[in-house]
mmCIF file of C-alpha atoms in Angstrom:
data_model
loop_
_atom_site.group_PDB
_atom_site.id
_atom_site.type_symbol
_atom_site.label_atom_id
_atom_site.label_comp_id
_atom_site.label_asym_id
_atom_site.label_seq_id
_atom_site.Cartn_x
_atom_site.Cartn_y
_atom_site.Cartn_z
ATOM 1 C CA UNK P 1040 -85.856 -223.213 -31.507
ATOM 2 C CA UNK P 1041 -83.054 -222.882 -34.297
ATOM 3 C CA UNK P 1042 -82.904 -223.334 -38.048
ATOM 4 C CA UNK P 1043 -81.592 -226.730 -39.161
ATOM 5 C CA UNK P 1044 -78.976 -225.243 -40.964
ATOM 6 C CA UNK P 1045 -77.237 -227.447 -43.548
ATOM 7 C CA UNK P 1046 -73.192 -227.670 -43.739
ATOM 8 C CA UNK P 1047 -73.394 -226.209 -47.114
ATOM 9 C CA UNK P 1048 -75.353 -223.311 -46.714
ATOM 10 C CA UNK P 1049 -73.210 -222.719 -43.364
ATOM 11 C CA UNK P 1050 -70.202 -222.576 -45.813
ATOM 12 C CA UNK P 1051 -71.908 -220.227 -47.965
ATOM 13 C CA UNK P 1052 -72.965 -217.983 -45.082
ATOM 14 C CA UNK P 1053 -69.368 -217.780 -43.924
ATOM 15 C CA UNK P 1054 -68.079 -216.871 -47.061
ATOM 16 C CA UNK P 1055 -70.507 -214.263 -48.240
ATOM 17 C CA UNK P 1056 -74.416 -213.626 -48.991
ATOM 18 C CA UNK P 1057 -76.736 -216.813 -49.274
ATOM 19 C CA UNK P 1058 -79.429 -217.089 -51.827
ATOM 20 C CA UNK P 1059 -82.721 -216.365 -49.935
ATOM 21 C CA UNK P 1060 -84.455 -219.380 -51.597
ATOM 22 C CA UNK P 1061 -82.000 -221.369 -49.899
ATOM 23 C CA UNK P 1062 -82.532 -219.571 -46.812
ATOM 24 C CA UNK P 1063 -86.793 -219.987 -47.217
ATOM 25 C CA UNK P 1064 -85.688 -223.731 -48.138
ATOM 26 C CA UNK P 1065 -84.306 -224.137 -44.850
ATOM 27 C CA UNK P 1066 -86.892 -222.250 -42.835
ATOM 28 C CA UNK P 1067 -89.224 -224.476 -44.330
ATOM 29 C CA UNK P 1068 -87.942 -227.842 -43.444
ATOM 30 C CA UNK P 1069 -87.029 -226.209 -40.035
ATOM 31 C CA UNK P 1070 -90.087 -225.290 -39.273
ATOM 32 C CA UNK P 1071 -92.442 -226.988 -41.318
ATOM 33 C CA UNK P 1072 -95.425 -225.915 -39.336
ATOM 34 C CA UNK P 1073 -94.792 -222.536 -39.277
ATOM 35 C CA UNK P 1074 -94.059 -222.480 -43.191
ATOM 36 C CA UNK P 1075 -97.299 -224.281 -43.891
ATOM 37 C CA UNK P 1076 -99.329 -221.988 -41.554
ATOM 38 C CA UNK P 1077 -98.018 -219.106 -43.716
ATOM 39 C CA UNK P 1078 -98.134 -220.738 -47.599
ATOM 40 C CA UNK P 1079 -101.980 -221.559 -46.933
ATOM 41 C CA UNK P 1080 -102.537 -217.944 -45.895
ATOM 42 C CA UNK P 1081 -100.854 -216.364 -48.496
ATOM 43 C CA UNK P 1082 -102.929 -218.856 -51.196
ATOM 44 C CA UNK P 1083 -105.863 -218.123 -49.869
ATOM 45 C CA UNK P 1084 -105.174 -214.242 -49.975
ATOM 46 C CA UNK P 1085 -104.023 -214.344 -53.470
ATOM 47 C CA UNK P 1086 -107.164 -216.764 -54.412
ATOM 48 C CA UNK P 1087 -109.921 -214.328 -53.209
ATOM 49 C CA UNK P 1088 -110.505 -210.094 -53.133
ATOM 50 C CA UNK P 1089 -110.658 -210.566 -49.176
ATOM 51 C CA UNK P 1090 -108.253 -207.576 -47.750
ATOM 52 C CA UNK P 1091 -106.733 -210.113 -45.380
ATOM 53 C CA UNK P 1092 -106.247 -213.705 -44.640
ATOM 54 C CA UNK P 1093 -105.896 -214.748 -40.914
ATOM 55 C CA UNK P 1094 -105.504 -218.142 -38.699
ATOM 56 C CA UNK P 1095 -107.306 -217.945 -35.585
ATOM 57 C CA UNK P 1096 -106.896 -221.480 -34.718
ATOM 58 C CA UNK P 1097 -104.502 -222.566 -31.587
ATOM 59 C CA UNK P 1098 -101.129 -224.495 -32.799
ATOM 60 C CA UNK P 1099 -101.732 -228.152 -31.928
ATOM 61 C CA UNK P 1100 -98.655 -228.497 -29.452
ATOM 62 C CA UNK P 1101 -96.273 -225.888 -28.026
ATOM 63 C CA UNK P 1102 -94.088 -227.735 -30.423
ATOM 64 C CA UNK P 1103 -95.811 -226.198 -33.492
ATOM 65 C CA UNK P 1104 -96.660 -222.350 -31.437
ATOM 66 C CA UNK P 1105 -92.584 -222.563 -30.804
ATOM 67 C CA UNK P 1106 -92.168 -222.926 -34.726
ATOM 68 C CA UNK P 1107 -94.415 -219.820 -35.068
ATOM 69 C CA UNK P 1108 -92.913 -217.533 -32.667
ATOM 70 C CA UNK P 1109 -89.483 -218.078 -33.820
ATOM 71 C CA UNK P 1110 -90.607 -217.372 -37.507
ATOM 72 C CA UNK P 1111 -92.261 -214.019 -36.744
ATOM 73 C CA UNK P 1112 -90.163 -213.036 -34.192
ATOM 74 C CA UNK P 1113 -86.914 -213.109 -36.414
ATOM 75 C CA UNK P 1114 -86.900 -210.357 -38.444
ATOM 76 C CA UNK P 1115 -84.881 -212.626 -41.306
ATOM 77 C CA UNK P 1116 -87.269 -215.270 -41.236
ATOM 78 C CA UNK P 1117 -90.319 -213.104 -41.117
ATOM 79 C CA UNK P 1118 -89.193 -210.821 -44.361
ATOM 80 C CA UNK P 1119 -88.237 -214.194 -46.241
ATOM 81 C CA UNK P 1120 -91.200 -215.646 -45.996
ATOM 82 C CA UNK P 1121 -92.785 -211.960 -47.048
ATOM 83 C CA UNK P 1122 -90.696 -212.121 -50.173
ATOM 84 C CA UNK P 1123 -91.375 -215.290 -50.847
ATOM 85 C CA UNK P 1124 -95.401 -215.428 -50.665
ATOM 86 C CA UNK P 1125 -95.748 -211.827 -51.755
ATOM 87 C CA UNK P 1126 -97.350 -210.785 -48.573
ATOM 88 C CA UNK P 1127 -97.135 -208.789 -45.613
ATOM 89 C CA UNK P 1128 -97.688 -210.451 -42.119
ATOM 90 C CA UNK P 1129 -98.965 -208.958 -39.116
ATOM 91 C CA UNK P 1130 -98.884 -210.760 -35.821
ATOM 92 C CA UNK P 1131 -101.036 -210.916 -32.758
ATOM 93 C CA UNK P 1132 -101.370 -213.053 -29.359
ATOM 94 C CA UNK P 1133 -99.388 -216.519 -29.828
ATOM 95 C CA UNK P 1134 -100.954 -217.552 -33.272
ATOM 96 C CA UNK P 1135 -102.961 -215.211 -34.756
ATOM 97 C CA UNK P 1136 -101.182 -214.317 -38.255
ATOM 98 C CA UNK P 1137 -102.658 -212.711 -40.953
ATOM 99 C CA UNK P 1138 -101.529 -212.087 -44.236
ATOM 100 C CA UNK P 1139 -101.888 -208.654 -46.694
ATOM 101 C CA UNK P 1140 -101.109 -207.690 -49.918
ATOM 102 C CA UNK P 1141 -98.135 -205.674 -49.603
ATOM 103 C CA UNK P 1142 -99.880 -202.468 -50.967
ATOM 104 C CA UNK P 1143 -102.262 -203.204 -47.477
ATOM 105 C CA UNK P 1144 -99.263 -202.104 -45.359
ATOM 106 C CA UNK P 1145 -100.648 -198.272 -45.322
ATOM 107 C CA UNK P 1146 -104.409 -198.545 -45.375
ATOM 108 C CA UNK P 1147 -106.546 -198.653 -42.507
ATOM 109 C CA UNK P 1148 -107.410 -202.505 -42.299
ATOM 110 C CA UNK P 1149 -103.769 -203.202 -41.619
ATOM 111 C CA UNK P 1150 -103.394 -200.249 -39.160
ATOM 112 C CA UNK P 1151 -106.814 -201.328 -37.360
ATOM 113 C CA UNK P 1152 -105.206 -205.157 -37.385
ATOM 114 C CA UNK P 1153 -101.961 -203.705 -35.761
ATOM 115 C CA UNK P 1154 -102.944 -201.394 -33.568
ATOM 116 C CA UNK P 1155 -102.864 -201.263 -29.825
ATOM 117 C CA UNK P 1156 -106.637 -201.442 -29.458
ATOM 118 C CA UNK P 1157 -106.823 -204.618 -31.776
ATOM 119 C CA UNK P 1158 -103.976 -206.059 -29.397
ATOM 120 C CA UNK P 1159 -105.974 -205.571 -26.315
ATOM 121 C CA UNK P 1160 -109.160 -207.030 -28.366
ATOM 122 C CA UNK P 1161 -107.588 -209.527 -29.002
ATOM 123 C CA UNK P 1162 -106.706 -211.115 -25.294
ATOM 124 C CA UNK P 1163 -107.821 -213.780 -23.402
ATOM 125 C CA UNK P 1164 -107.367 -215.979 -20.006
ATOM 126 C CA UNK P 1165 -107.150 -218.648 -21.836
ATOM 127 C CA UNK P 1166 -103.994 -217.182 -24.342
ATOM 128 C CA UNK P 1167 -102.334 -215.705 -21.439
ATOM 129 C CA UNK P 1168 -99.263 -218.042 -21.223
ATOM 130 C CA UNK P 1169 -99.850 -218.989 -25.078
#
């Protein structure tokens, strides 16, 4: 699944550095689901004390998971939309996503969310070609 780059920003690319909001612009009409997955999470984190925010809800189509592995498997997209909500994201099976403050990124509910004994938790039959 690629961006939907514009010709503009294309132009702009080729000649030199982009503006990142242009960049998150076109990540989120590219991948709309993904985007929206994300900007609820990182409202909800910032609207509440909770350490971490998290969707634990299966995509609706492979359509919608394809949107969500290609945003937190680039490492461009991924930091972009970091930036841009103020969070860190962590990552697990095919659509589990949670969201952290930034500061979260060395204390022990983000190492316990990302660490090889949460992965293996965290599998299932039923996620196994997710």
């Amino acid at each position: 699944m690629s961006l939907d780059v514009s010709p503009k920003l294309l132009s702009e690319a080729e000649a030199g550095d982009i503006r990142e909001e242009d960049f998150v612009d076109t990540v989120r009409a590219s991948l709309p689901y993904a985007y929206g997955l994300i900007a609820g999470l990182a409202t909800e984190l910032h609207s509440g004390v909770r350490e971490f925010t998290d969707n634990q809800t299966p995509p609706p189509s492979e359509q919608e998971r394809g949107q969500l592995l290609r945003a937190l498997a680039s490492d461009a997209i991924r930091g972009s939309l970091e930036r841009h909500f103020g969070v860190i994201l962590a990552f697990q099976n095919c659509h589990r996503v949670a969201a952290f403050r930034p500061a979260a990124r060395d204390g022990s509910t983000y190492a316990r969310f990302t660490s090889t004994r949460a992965q293996v938790l965290n599998q299932s039959a039923e996620l196994r070609d997710c």
